[in-house]
Amino acid sequence: MNLREIFTPDEIAKRIQGLGREVSIFYGREKVLGVCVLKGAFVFFADLVRCLDIDMEMDFVRLSSYGDGTASSGEVSVECDLVSDVRDKNVLVVEDIVDTGLSLYYFSRMLRSRGARSVRICALIDKHERRTLPVNVDFCGFRVQKGYLVGYGLDMAQKYRNLPGIYTIDPYEIEAADV
Ligand code: 5GP
């Protein structure tokens, strides 16, 4: 595969320190439930929480809107639910990429219907131009317009999550891998 690095490990680390400050200032002394959206956000979540100076608990959820390919199926399901009760909690959803917004539109509504006091989104990457549903990213690492990204937790067909930087893959190679 032809990978092109777009964010180096150093750039990512610096941006996450900045995000950590933004999030810490925003919540101040309020208690927060940080929710890591598996699997893609696991590396980002681990780095982010160590930059947060807030009173927080953590939980994990697994949503599914993509199969092993690179196009959304248009449906969202909760494959592995939270253990915590979110009622009256300030929930910070930590996601790898917000793309069309489908996954987090659905999940934010679910959190509110379960009685969360507030729901905010922290995403490593916001593909804002591709949004089809109204999802606002409150804390954004990087904005990217196009391309399929891998590395730093992001996969293609479960590969490349262990790469320390973030890379784009040549679109012709994605088409070939989809067949
Ligand atoms: P959405 O529901 O916002 O359309 O899609 C969000 C999910 O799609 C992300 O959590 C991520 O799993 C996946 N996704 C979107 N764009 C990319 C990408 O460029 N690379 C990877 N690896 N996953 C992506």
Coordinates of C-alpha atoms and ligand atoms in Angstrom, one line a residue:
M1 CA 0.0 0.0 0.0
N2 CA 1.1 3.5 -0.8
L3 CA 0.9 5.5 2.4
R4 CA 1.6 9.2 2.6
E5 CA 2.1 10.7 6.1
I6 CA -0.1 13.8 6.7
F7 CA 0.4 14.2 10.5
T8 CA 3.6 13.1 12.2
P9 CA 3.7 11.6 15.7
D10 CA 5.2 14.9 16.9
E11 CA 2.5 17.0 15.4
I12 CA -0.2 14.8 16.9
A13 CA 1.3 14.9 20.3
K14 CA 1.6 18.7 20.3
R15 CA -2.0 19.1 19.1
I16 CA -3.3 16.8 21.8
Q17 CA -1.6 18.8 24.5
G18 CA -3.4 21.9 23.1
L19 CA -6.7 20.0 23.1
G20 CA -6.1 18.8 26.6
R21 CA -5.7 22.4 27.8
E22 CA -8.9 23.4 25.9
V23 CA -11.0 20.6 27.4
S24 CA -9.5 21.1 30.9
I25 CA -10.3 24.8 30.9
F26 CA -13.8 24.2 29.5
Y27 CA -14.8 21.7 32.2
G28 CA -12.9 23.3 35.1
R29 CA -14.1 21.6 38.3
E30 CA -17.1 19.8 36.7
K31 CA -17.1 16.0 36.8
V32 CA -16.9 14.4 33.3
L33 CA -17.6 10.9 31.9
G34 CA -15.1 10.4 29.0
V35 CA -16.5 7.9 26.5
C36 CA -14.0 6.4 24.1
V37 CA -15.6 5.2 20.8
L38 CA -13.9 2.0 19.9
K39 CA -12.0 0.8 18.2
G40 CA -10.6 3.8 16.2
A41 CA -10.3 6.3 19.1
F42 CA -8.4 4.0 21.5
V43 CA -4.9 5.5 20.9
F44 CA -6.2 9.1 20.8
F45 CA -8.2 8.5 24.0
A46 CA -5.2 7.1 25.9
D47 CA -3.1 10.1 24.9
L48 CA -5.8 12.7 25.5
V49 CA -6.8 11.6 29.0
R50 CA -3.2 11.9 30.1
C51 CA -3.3 15.6 29.1
L52 CA -6.6 16.3 31.0
D53 CA -6.5 18.0 34.4
I54 CA -10.1 17.3 35.3
D55 CA -12.1 15.0 37.5
M56 CA -13.1 12.2 35.1
E57 CA -14.4 8.7 34.8
M58 CA -14.0 6.6 31.7
D59 CA -16.1 4.2 29.7
F60 CA -16.1 2.6 26.3
V61 CA -18.6 2.0 23.6
R62 CA -18.5 0.3 20.2
L63 CA -20.7 1.6 17.4
S64 CA -20.9 0.2 14.0
S65 CA -21.7 2.2 10.8
Y66 CA -18.9 0.9 8.6
G67 CA -18.1 -2.6 7.7
D68 CA -14.6 -3.6 6.8
G69 CA -14.7 -1.3 3.7
T70 CA -14.5 2.4 3.4
A71 CA -18.1 3.5 2.7
S72 CA -20.8 4.0 5.3
S73 CA -23.7 1.5 5.3
G74 CA -26.1 4.2 6.5
E75 CA -27.1 2.3 9.7
V76 CA -25.7 2.6 13.2
S77 CA -25.9 0.0 15.9
V78 CA -24.4 -0.3 19.4
E79 CA -22.2 -3.3 19.3
C80 CA -20.8 -3.0 22.8
D81 CA -22.7 -0.6 25.2
L82 CA -21.5 1.6 28.0
V83 CA -21.3 0.1 31.5
S84 CA -22.0 3.5 33.2
D85 CA -25.3 5.2 33.8
V86 CA -25.0 8.5 32.0
R87 CA -27.9 10.2 33.9
D88 CA -27.0 13.7 35.0
K89 CA -23.5 13.3 33.8
N90 CA -21.4 15.6 31.6
V91 CA -20.4 13.2 28.8
L92 CA -17.4 13.9 26.6
V93 CA -17.5 11.6 23.6
V94 CA -14.0 11.0 22.3
E95 CA -14.1 9.9 18.6
D96 CA -11.4 9.3 16.0
I97 CA -13.1 10.9 13.0
V98 CA -16.4 12.6 12.5
D99 CA -17.3 12.2 8.8
T100 CA -20.9 12.2 7.7
G101 CA -21.9 12.6 11.3
L102 CA -24.2 9.5 11.2
S103 CA -22.6 7.6 14.1
L104 CA -22.4 10.5 16.5
Y105 CA -25.8 12.0 15.6
Y106 CA -27.3 8.7 16.6
F107 CA -25.1 8.2 19.7
S108 CA -25.5 11.8 21.0
R109 CA -29.3 11.4 20.8
M110 CA -29.1 8.1 22.6
L111 CA -27.0 9.7 25.4
R112 CA -29.5 12.6 25.8
S113 CA -32.5 10.2 25.8
R114 CA -30.7 8.4 28.7
G115 CA -30.6 11.6 30.7
A116 CA -27.0 12.9 30.2
R117 CA -26.7 16.5 31.5
S118 CA -24.5 17.5 28.7
V119 CA -23.0 15.8 25.6
R120 CA -19.9 17.3 24.0
I121 CA -17.7 15.8 21.2
C122 CA -13.9 15.7 21.0
A123 CA -12.7 14.3 17.7
L124 CA -9.2 13.8 16.5
I125 CA -10.2 14.6 12.9
D126 CA -13.2 16.5 11.7
K127 CA -14.1 15.9 8.0
H128 CA -16.5 18.8 8.2
E129 CA -17.1 19.2 4.5
R130 CA -18.6 15.7 4.3
R131 CA -21.2 16.2 7.0
T132 CA -24.7 15.1 6.1
L133 CA -26.2 15.3 9.6
P134 CA -25.9 18.2 12.1
V135 CA -23.1 17.2 14.4
N136 CA -20.9 19.8 16.0
V137 CA -17.4 18.9 17.1
D138 CA -16.8 20.9 20.3
F139 CA -13.1 20.1 20.5
C140 CA -11.3 19.3 17.2
G141 CA -7.7 18.0 16.7
F142 CA -7.4 18.5 12.9
R143 CA -9.7 19.3 10.1
V144 CA -9.2 17.2 6.9
Q145 CA -11.2 17.7 3.7
K146 CA -10.8 14.4 1.9
G147 CA -8.9 11.1 1.7
Y148 CA -9.1 7.9 3.6
L149 CA -6.9 8.0 6.7
V150 CA -5.1 5.3 8.6
G151 CA -2.7 5.0 11.5
Y152 CA -2.8 6.2 15.1
G153 CA -5.7 3.9 15.8
L154 CA -7.4 4.3 12.4
D155 CA -7.7 1.2 10.3
M156 CA -8.4 0.0 6.9
A157 CA -9.9 -3.5 7.1
Q158 CA -8.4 -3.7 10.7
K159 CA -4.8 -2.9 9.5
Y160 CA -2.5 0.0 10.2
R161 CA -3.9 0.9 13.6
N162 CA -0.4 0.6 15.1
L163 CA 1.2 3.2 12.9
P164 CA 2.4 6.1 15.1
G165 CA 1.5 8.8 12.5
I166 CA -1.6 9.5 10.4
Y167 CA -1.4 8.6 6.7
T168 CA -3.6 8.8 3.6
I169 CA -4.0 5.9 1.2
D170 CA -4.0 6.2 -2.5
P171 CA -7.7 6.0 -3.6
Y172 CA -6.9 3.6 -6.4
E173 CA -5.5 1.2 -3.9
I174 CA -8.7 1.5 -1.7
E175 CA -10.8 0.6 -4.7
A176 CA -8.7 -2.4 -5.4
A177 CA -8.8 -3.5 -1.7
D178 CA -12.7 -3.1 -1.7
V179 CA -13.1 -5.7 -4.4
Ligands
5GP1 P1 -19.6 8.9 10.3 O1 -20.6 8.1 11.0 O2 -19.3 10.3 10.9 O3 -19.8 9.0 8.8 O4 -18.3 8.1 10.3 C1 -17.5 8.0 11.5 C2 -16.7 6.7 11.5 O5 -16.3 6.4 10.1 C3 -15.4 7.0 12.2 O6 -15.5 6.7 13.6 C4 -14.4 6.1 11.5 O7 -14.5 4.8 12.1 C5 -15.0 5.9 10.1 N1 -14.2 6.8 9.2 C6 -14.5 7.9 8.5 N2 -13.6 8.4 7.8 C7 -12.5 7.5 8.0 C8 -11.2 7.5 7.5 O8 -10.7 8.4 6.7 N3 -10.4 6.5 7.9 C9 -10.8 5.5 8.8 N4 -9.9 4.6 9.2 N5 -12.1 5.5 9.3 C10 -12.9 6.5 8.9

